XYZ file of C-alpha atoms in Angstrom:
564
model
C 62.810 118.264 116.603
C 65.805 120.073 118.116
C 65.273 121.913 121.398
C 67.395 124.976 122.075
C 68.549 126.475 125.372
C 66.260 128.891 127.183
C 67.630 132.473 127.069
C 66.685 135.782 128.697
C 66.799 139.237 127.077
C 65.467 142.774 127.558
C 62.609 144.066 125.411
C 63.917 145.575 122.147
C 67.408 144.134 122.629
C 68.606 141.889 119.828
C 69.496 138.257 120.204
C 71.128 136.145 117.487
C 70.104 132.528 116.947
C 72.790 130.669 114.991
C 72.329 127.667 112.693
C 74.482 125.503 110.452
C 73.293 124.124 107.158
C 74.357 120.750 105.791
C 75.727 122.385 102.637
C 76.552 125.870 101.402
C 73.647 127.876 100.002
C 73.839 131.123 98.090
C 73.384 134.222 100.281
C 70.287 135.049 98.216
C 68.605 131.666 98.830
C 67.081 132.777 102.152
C 67.152 129.183 103.258
C 66.033 129.861 106.828
C 62.912 131.376 108.359
C 61.847 131.579 111.989
C 58.485 132.034 113.632
C 58.322 133.753 117.041
C 55.194 133.774 119.201
C 54.231 135.467 122.447
C 50.578 135.708 123.431
C 48.606 136.917 120.410
C 51.667 138.282 118.555
C 53.549 136.361 115.879
C 56.705 137.585 114.108
C 58.063 135.856 111.000
C 61.743 136.525 110.289
C 64.158 135.690 107.486
C 67.452 134.260 108.595
C 70.492 135.653 106.791
C 73.606 133.957 105.468
C 76.600 134.736 107.684
C 79.394 132.873 105.878
C 80.162 129.293 104.811
C 77.402 127.050 106.228
C 76.394 129.563 108.879
C 72.969 131.202 109.080
C 71.672 133.661 111.671
C 68.250 134.836 112.736
C 68.358 138.206 114.524
C 65.373 138.812 116.769
C 64.227 141.746 118.911
C 61.251 141.021 121.206
C 58.654 143.785 121.154
C 57.133 143.151 124.599
C 57.857 141.181 127.778
C 56.849 137.561 128.125
C 57.924 134.098 127.050
C 58.582 133.982 123.316
C 58.583 130.549 121.707
C 60.205 130.028 118.344
C 60.521 127.380 115.673
C 62.743 127.298 112.594
C 61.725 126.372 109.060
C 64.173 125.428 106.325
C 64.492 123.375 103.176
C 67.669 122.014 104.795
C 66.876 119.392 107.435
C 69.896 120.486 109.482
C 68.205 123.855 110.159
C 64.569 122.779 110.113
C 62.250 122.438 113.124
C 64.589 123.713 115.809
C 62.614 125.099 118.746
C 63.310 127.208 121.788
C 62.160 129.844 124.216
C 63.298 133.394 124.909
C 62.270 135.028 128.160
C 61.870 138.773 127.688
C 61.814 141.221 130.599
C 60.951 144.917 130.434
C 63.790 147.451 130.727
C 63.780 149.432 133.951
C 63.718 153.209 134.175
C 67.478 153.473 134.578
C 68.116 151.363 131.491
C 65.666 153.375 129.379
C 67.279 156.605 130.513
C 70.727 155.282 129.596
C 69.601 154.135 126.130
C 66.649 155.799 124.413
C 66.361 152.839 122.048
C 64.913 150.801 124.914
C 61.781 152.950 124.595
C 61.120 150.851 121.501
C 61.150 151.127 117.748
C 60.128 154.374 116.074
C 56.482 154.654 115.037
C 54.161 157.239 113.499
C 51.118 157.721 115.743
C 47.778 157.503 113.988
C 46.645 160.882 112.603
C 49.813 162.569 113.884
C 52.694 164.292 112.074
C 55.613 163.294 114.309
C 57.552 160.190 115.275
C 57.420 158.487 118.645
C 58.975 155.479 120.350
C 56.873 152.337 120.806
C 56.135 153.255 124.429
C 54.614 156.564 123.320
C 57.482 158.931 124.124
C 57.863 161.474 121.272
C 61.040 161.114 119.200
C 62.790 164.348 118.213
C 64.487 163.652 114.880
C 67.792 165.528 114.501
C 70.043 163.701 112.067
C 73.636 163.966 110.926
C 74.773 162.833 107.491
C 77.519 160.225 107.264
C 76.831 158.286 104.097
C 80.291 156.672 104.222
C 79.951 155.254 107.730
C 80.824 151.711 106.611
C 84.229 152.427 105.042
C 87.876 152.373 106.082
C 87.890 156.163 106.112
C 85.294 155.927 108.889
C 87.236 153.137 110.545
C 86.787 151.347 113.847
C 90.467 151.446 114.796
C 92.469 148.758 116.543
C 91.188 149.698 120.013
C 87.884 151.378 119.187
C 89.805 154.589 118.571
C 88.973 155.056 114.912
C 87.214 157.937 113.214
C 83.855 156.223 113.557
C 84.030 156.502 117.326
C 85.208 160.130 117.186
C 82.210 160.978 115.028
C 79.708 159.011 117.148
C 80.907 160.466 120.464
C 80.774 163.996 119.091
C 77.307 163.670 117.591
C 75.859 162.090 120.718
C 77.316 164.875 122.863
C 75.768 167.486 120.579
C 72.313 165.939 120.912
C 71.865 164.387 117.487
C 69.339 161.564 117.630
C 69.735 159.901 114.221
C 72.668 158.631 112.156
C 71.880 159.029 108.459
C 73.888 156.398 106.618
C 74.296 154.086 103.653
C 74.843 150.430 104.446
C 77.531 150.446 101.764
C 78.930 153.531 100.113
C 80.331 152.204 96.851
C 81.240 148.795 95.502
C 84.921 149.766 95.392
C 85.036 151.130 98.953
C 85.927 148.571 101.583
C 85.665 148.423 105.340
C 87.797 146.319 107.689
C 86.256 143.145 106.265
C 86.860 143.908 102.600
C 84.403 144.806 99.830
C 80.644 144.159 99.994
C 80.731 142.140 96.756
C 84.364 141.098 96.124
C 83.673 139.964 92.551
C 82.097 143.292 91.769
C 84.266 146.283 92.573
C 83.858 147.814 89.127
C 80.054 148.001 88.907
C 79.874 144.947 86.621
C 76.332 143.988 87.623
C 77.278 140.672 89.277
C 76.090 140.182 92.869
C 76.431 136.418 93.316
C 79.197 136.643 95.961
C 78.307 138.634 99.062
C 81.087 139.187 101.623
C 79.709 138.438 105.081
C 82.906 139.805 106.720
C 82.097 143.238 105.309
C 78.690 143.164 106.983
C 80.106 141.871 110.292
C 81.972 145.157 110.607
C 78.768 147.014 109.778
C 77.170 144.994 112.612
C 79.795 146.455 114.949
C 78.981 149.994 113.862
C 75.246 149.387 114.172
C 75.696 147.949 117.673
C 77.601 151.005 118.851
C 75.031 153.376 117.349
C 72.341 151.419 119.197
C 74.267 151.587 122.465
C 74.664 155.353 122.010
C 70.870 155.652 121.835
C 70.713 156.916 118.248
C 68.245 155.761 115.605
C 69.590 154.771 112.166
C 68.047 156.440 109.111
C 69.441 154.307 106.291
C 69.520 153.645 102.583
C 71.025 150.413 101.270
C 73.073 152.595 98.887
C 72.373 154.793 95.869
C 70.682 152.537 93.306
C 71.421 154.342 90.077
C 74.355 156.660 90.761
C 78.000 155.695 90.297
C 79.335 158.538 92.477
C 78.032 157.064 95.679
C 76.362 153.788 94.787
C 75.941 151.683 91.671
C 74.389 151.969 88.239
C 74.651 148.461 86.836
C 72.057 146.670 88.940
C 68.750 145.089 88.031
C 65.636 145.755 90.065
C 65.601 142.052 91.033
C 69.141 142.199 92.461
C 68.178 145.363 94.347
C 65.257 143.454 95.856
C 67.517 140.606 96.999
C 70.033 143.015 98.558
C 67.202 144.886 100.291
C 65.753 141.665 101.682
C 69.167 140.661 103.028
C 69.693 144.040 104.703
C 66.268 143.990 106.345
C 66.868 140.442 107.605
C 70.216 141.500 109.063
C 69.346 144.992 110.365
C 65.578 144.987 110.788
C 65.964 144.311 114.504
C 67.673 147.675 115.041
C 65.823 150.971 115.462
C 65.477 151.991 111.816
C 63.937 154.644 109.659
C 64.317 153.058 106.240
C 64.704 154.613 102.805
C 64.555 152.465 99.666
C 67.505 154.334 98.140
C 69.332 157.601 98.083
C 68.388 159.971 95.236
C 66.297 157.381 93.447
C 65.759 159.422 90.263
C 69.304 158.610 89.135
C 67.972 155.148 88.290
C 65.932 156.768 85.515
C 68.859 158.737 84.105
C 72.147 156.978 84.845
C 71.407 153.250 84.489
C 72.535 151.341 81.371
C 69.103 149.712 81.647
C 66.989 152.447 83.237
C 64.497 151.624 85.924
C 60.894 152.730 85.822
C 58.528 154.046 88.450
C 57.024 150.554 88.494
C 60.372 149.102 89.607
C 60.345 151.345 92.668
C 56.718 150.534 93.388
C 57.545 146.818 93.330
C 60.556 147.300 95.596
C 58.440 149.314 98.029
C 55.768 146.619 98.062
C 58.392 143.993 98.821
C 59.823 146.111 101.629
C 56.332 146.127 103.130
C 56.551 142.340 103.244
C 60.100 142.136 104.667
C 59.744 145.049 107.112
C 58.374 142.800 109.848
C 58.918 145.348 112.641
C 57.006 148.052 110.732
C 59.813 150.589 110.682
C 58.909 153.905 109.005
C 59.657 153.695 105.262
C 60.264 156.330 102.596
C 62.640 157.071 99.708
C 65.118 159.930 99.230
C 64.724 162.174 96.154
C 67.362 164.138 94.271
C 67.767 167.795 95.125
C 65.692 170.391 93.363
C 68.822 171.923 91.853
C 69.523 168.622 90.091
C 66.269 168.708 88.173
C 66.432 167.323 84.664
C 64.003 168.292 81.938
C 63.731 164.651 80.916
C 62.068 163.788 84.245
C 58.366 164.151 84.832
C 57.248 167.008 87.056
C 56.332 164.461 89.747
C 59.850 162.975 89.713
C 61.387 166.439 89.606
C 59.635 167.774 92.706
C 62.447 167.292 95.224
C 60.154 165.080 97.288
C 59.262 161.415 97.635
C 55.643 162.552 97.506
C 55.862 163.517 93.842
C 55.632 159.947 92.603
C 54.874 157.844 95.660
C 52.697 159.683 98.172
C 49.745 157.361 97.619
C 51.809 154.177 97.932
C 50.944 152.022 100.948
C 54.614 151.336 101.692
C 55.481 155.036 102.020
C 54.379 156.388 105.397
C 56.403 159.622 105.492
C 58.096 161.868 102.936
C 61.712 162.897 102.468
C 62.494 166.176 100.720
C 65.784 167.552 99.404
C 65.932 171.241 98.585
C 69.538 171.495 97.450
C 72.949 173.023 98.047
C 72.552 176.669 97.151
C 71.676 179.827 99.037
C 69.054 180.675 96.433
C 67.278 177.359 97.158
C 66.896 177.778 100.908
C 63.549 179.535 100.511
C 62.131 176.289 99.097
C 62.311 174.646 102.535
C 59.108 176.224 103.972
C 57.371 176.037 100.608
C 58.131 172.343 100.045
C 57.334 171.326 103.625
C 53.972 173.097 103.412
C 53.162 171.427 100.087
C 54.008 168.001 101.498
C 51.995 168.531 104.666
C 48.972 169.393 102.549
C 48.996 166.088 100.667
C 46.292 163.584 101.603
C 46.475 161.255 103.355
C 48.555 163.154 105.901
C 52.133 161.914 106.171
C 55.047 163.420 108.141
C 57.888 165.191 106.323
C 61.669 165.016 106.841
C 63.946 167.752 105.495
C 66.567 165.205 104.470
C 69.123 167.408 102.746
C 69.425 171.125 102.347
C 72.608 173.160 102.086
C 75.463 171.479 103.968
C 77.594 173.659 106.210
C 80.911 174.411 104.543
C 79.567 173.740 101.031
C 80.045 176.597 98.600
C 77.287 177.993 96.433
C 79.346 178.167 93.249
C 76.835 180.529 91.632
C 77.307 183.185 94.316
C 80.709 182.207 95.767
C 79.103 182.023 99.220
C 79.889 179.307 101.743
C 77.162 177.862 103.947
C 77.826 178.912 107.537
C 76.191 178.558 110.936
C 73.590 181.260 110.277
C 72.387 179.375 107.195
C 72.229 176.137 109.191
C 70.173 177.765 111.956
C 67.773 179.241 109.412
C 67.286 175.886 107.679
C 66.800 173.915 110.891
C 64.548 176.324 112.811
C 62.412 177.035 109.759
C 62.107 173.305 109.001
C 60.811 172.439 112.463
C 58.515 175.447 112.810
C 57.039 174.841 109.359
C 56.075 171.361 110.486
C 58.895 169.028 109.449
C 59.126 165.953 111.666
C 62.900 166.005 111.307
C 65.931 167.819 109.971
C 69.127 166.181 108.704
C 72.312 168.235 108.965
C 75.498 167.767 107.011
C 78.937 169.351 106.966
C 81.100 169.511 103.876
C 84.332 168.664 105.692
C 82.833 165.638 107.458
C 81.123 164.505 104.278
C 84.189 165.212 102.140
C 86.643 163.598 104.537
C 84.755 160.346 104.862
C 83.466 160.212 101.304
C 86.716 160.993 99.487
C 86.833 158.343 96.808
C 90.464 158.523 95.633
C 92.002 158.049 99.077
C 90.286 155.171 100.881
C 93.280 154.188 103.030
C 93.051 155.809 106.481
C 96.751 155.126 107.194
C 97.875 157.620 104.569
C 95.959 160.718 105.592
C 97.805 163.989 105.879
C 97.682 166.304 108.870
C 95.758 168.757 106.719
C 93.024 166.219 106.082
C 92.815 165.292 109.762
C 92.353 168.972 110.544
C 89.594 168.999 107.942
C 87.654 166.365 109.900
C 88.174 168.155 113.226
C 87.003 171.388 111.632
C 83.842 169.710 110.410
C 82.994 168.073 113.727
C 83.532 171.355 115.602
C 81.705 173.620 113.155
C 79.509 176.381 114.576
C 76.413 175.195 112.733
C 76.548 171.774 114.362
C 77.081 173.437 117.736
C 74.045 175.648 117.119
C 71.955 172.536 116.577
C 72.946 171.278 120.009
C 71.308 174.413 121.470
C 68.217 173.846 119.322
C 67.941 170.333 120.744
C 68.338 171.666 124.303
C 65.396 174.017 123.844
C 63.143 171.410 122.260
C 63.904 169.047 125.126
C 62.320 171.625 127.454
C 59.036 172.121 125.588
C 56.145 169.985 124.312
C 57.324 170.394 120.709
C 55.107 167.566 119.399
C 52.052 169.715 120.098
C 53.271 172.524 117.822
C 51.719 173.177 114.434
C 52.696 175.809 111.844
C 50.792 179.035 112.590
C 52.055 181.871 110.404
C 48.635 183.472 110.792
C 49.459 184.372 114.408
C 52.373 186.685 113.609
C 52.911 189.872 111.656
C 56.033 191.968 111.245
C 55.956 195.507 109.885
C 58.464 196.611 107.303
C 59.234 193.282 105.658
C 59.856 193.284 101.936
C 57.802 190.101 101.734
C 55.703 188.021 104.130
C 57.101 184.858 102.533
C 60.710 183.847 102.004
C 61.835 183.944 98.384
C 65.002 183.349 96.406
C 66.643 186.583 97.536
C 64.850 187.362 100.803
C 64.949 185.152 103.882
C 64.159 187.728 106.588
C 60.755 186.308 107.413
C 59.815 185.092 110.923
C 58.277 181.640 111.306
C 55.851 180.570 114.021
C 54.585 177.258 115.370
C 52.090 177.057 118.193
C 49.779 175.033 120.352
C 47.424 178.002 120.968
C 46.840 178.692 124.623
C 49.779 176.456 125.616
C 52.968 177.170 123.694
C 54.265 179.524 120.981
C 57.697 179.425 119.329
C 58.760 182.081 116.806
C 62.075 182.222 114.946
C 63.154 185.780 114.101
C 65.990 185.711 111.543
C 68.718 188.286 111.151
C 67.272 191.673 110.241
C 63.891 191.369 111.968
C 64.862 192.261 115.538
C 64.039 195.971 115.507
C 60.953 195.777 113.329
C 57.554 196.001 114.950
C 56.298 192.506 115.675
C 52.842 191.351 116.721
C 51.921 187.936 118.109
C 48.314 186.879 118.578
C 47.918 184.843 121.759
C 44.828 182.986 122.879
C 43.117 185.160 125.462
C 42.167 184.024 128.943
C 45.614 182.878 130.058
C 48.641 184.335 131.762
C 51.832 183.761 129.826
C 55.551 183.890 130.454
C 57.930 184.771 127.628
C 61.645 184.366 127.028
C 64.140 185.179 124.330
C 66.260 182.168 123.431
C 69.674 182.782 121.880
C 70.119 180.025 119.254
C 73.866 180.730 119.073
C 74.737 179.970 122.691
C 71.633 178.438 124.315
C 71.040 181.263 126.802
C 67.682 182.810 127.802
C 66.520 186.336 128.594
C 63.182 186.780 130.343
C 60.611 189.197 128.941
C 58.257 191.157 131.132
C 54.855 190.718 129.533
C 52.033 193.248 129.821
C 48.537 192.078 130.649
C 46.856 191.214 127.365
C 43.499 192.585 126.292
C 40.630 190.309 125.334
C 41.940 189.991 121.765
C 45.275 188.606 122.929
C 47.375 190.781 120.633
C 50.897 191.437 121.887
C 53.400 193.968 120.561
C 56.578 191.885 120.884
C 59.584 193.890 122.095
C 62.826 194.377 120.194
C 65.151 191.367 120.233
C 68.169 191.595 122.569
C 70.558 191.824 119.609
C 70.751 192.228 115.863
C 71.233 188.541 114.983
C 68.634 185.762 114.949
C 66.567 185.062 118.074
C 63.817 182.688 119.135
C 60.746 183.779 121.092
C 59.254 181.205 123.474
C 55.882 181.947 125.065
C 54.350 179.467 127.509
C 51.077 179.285 129.414
C 51.444 179.827 133.167
C 47.817 179.309 134.121
C 44.269 180.201 133.180
C 43.128 183.662 134.220
C 39.966 184.218 136.185
C 37.579 187.134 135.648
C 39.430 188.538 132.639
C-alpha cells in the first residue's frame, strides 16, 4: 500500500494524480483505474497514458468534502496507491470570475435547457473553431498566438461555448507534433499516440476553462477526409474516444460522438453501420463518468445523399438516434445556403416534438461570410441575426455561430505553418473576428442576460401580423415574426426586416400591468413603449417599430392588477 500526500482543491477544479509504471504499456491498454469516494458518491476513472512510463488520472471533485482514492492496476508499481483530496466550495467571488465553478453542465429533468450543476441556467452561445488544436491556431511563444486572440475576442463578445475538434486532421500538427505520428496519411494505424500533441491541447483546454467557457467537442470527423479521417475501424474509434474522455472528461464538456457522422456510411473504405454508432454511444455512456450531455452532429441538409435512409438524411441526430439512451439532446445542421434558412424553425419544432423530450442545439446553419453559390449571396449580419433569434425563440437550447474567414483561416489545409502567413491572410482573420454578425450576437447575449430566458417557450399562437405573404417562413420568404413567452411574465418577439410597419397583434395574459421596450439587435439599445391599458382579452395592437430593419419586442410583467 502506498500512501499519497493530502491535497486541497476547489470543487470542480481538476487535479492530476501522476503514476509511473514498471514498463511501457500501449496507450490503449488503459492500465490504470482510480476509485474516488466522498460520502455516498463514488467515481471510477480511467487513467490515461501520458508518455513513456507515465500515467495520469485527472479528477474533478463534484462536491465539497474529503475524497479518498485508491488506484487499481495490473502493474504492481501503480496498484493500490491511496490518498485523500480535501475539496472546498468556491466562494461567490470565484464563481463570478469563472462560470465553470458553478459546476458541470446538466439537463434538468423534464426541461428543455441546460444548467450548471448548482442550478444556474446555462445560456448556450457557441463559436465554431474546429481547428483549435493546430499550429494555425497556435499558442505563441508568450501566449500571444492566434488561439489567445480568438479566445479573448469570443469571451468579450459573450460567447459561452467553444465548439471544437480535439484533432482536426491526422496531417495537421500542433506545437507537439501530430496526434498519431505513424499515421499522417490516413493509413488506418493508430498504435502510436503522441502524448506531446495532447499536452498542448491540455493547455488550450485549461485556458478555455479559465475563461469560463464550456467546450462542445467532437473527437474529430470519423468518416470524412476533409476534416477528419476515413480509414478507421469502429474499434479504434472506441479506443480514441475512451482516451479522450479519460483525459478531458474532467472539464466542462458537451460531447458529440463525431462531426457529420453520416460520412462514415459514404466515405469509408469499410463503411460503418448505424450499429457501429449505437455501440460507440453505449460505450460513451460507460466512460462518461461525469454525465456530460452527449449527442452526435449530423451532416447538413444540403448534403443529403439519395443513398442514405430518410432518418440519416434528416439533418438531425434525432433521425437515427433519438431513442438511444446515450443521446440526451439533439444537434441539427440546416446548411450553408440562404434557401435553407427557413428550415431552422421547422427542424427545431420537429425535434422538440419527439418523445421523450430532448433539448435541441442549432449546431450549424449558414456561416457569416460564406457564399451561397446558387444565388451568389454572401451571408451577412442580418442573416446571422435571423438565424440566432429565430433559433432561440423557436425553442433551441443553443445556437452555434461560425464565420467563414475565421473557419477558413484556421482550417486552411495547404498552409499549416503560421510563420509563413501573408498580411492578407492576417487581415482575413481580423475581419472574421470583427464581423458584424458576431458583434450582433454579443447584443443578443446582453439582452438574454437581463431576462428569465429559460422560462420561455415557443408561442407563435400569441402573435399575428397583417399583410404577410405567409405565416410561416419558407424557401423564399423569411419575413415572419417569431415569439417565445412565459405568459403573464415575459414575452419576446423577433420582427425581421420588412415587418415593422405592418399591423401587429400580441395576445397578453390579462390581469397584469406590463412594460414594453423595443430592443435594437444591431446595437443593443432600448426604446421604451407607452402601453395602453389592456382590455380583459389582453389583445394589444403593437406599434410600428422604430425603424425599417429588424427589431425585438420585450414585454415584461410589472405587477398583478387589482379590480380589472
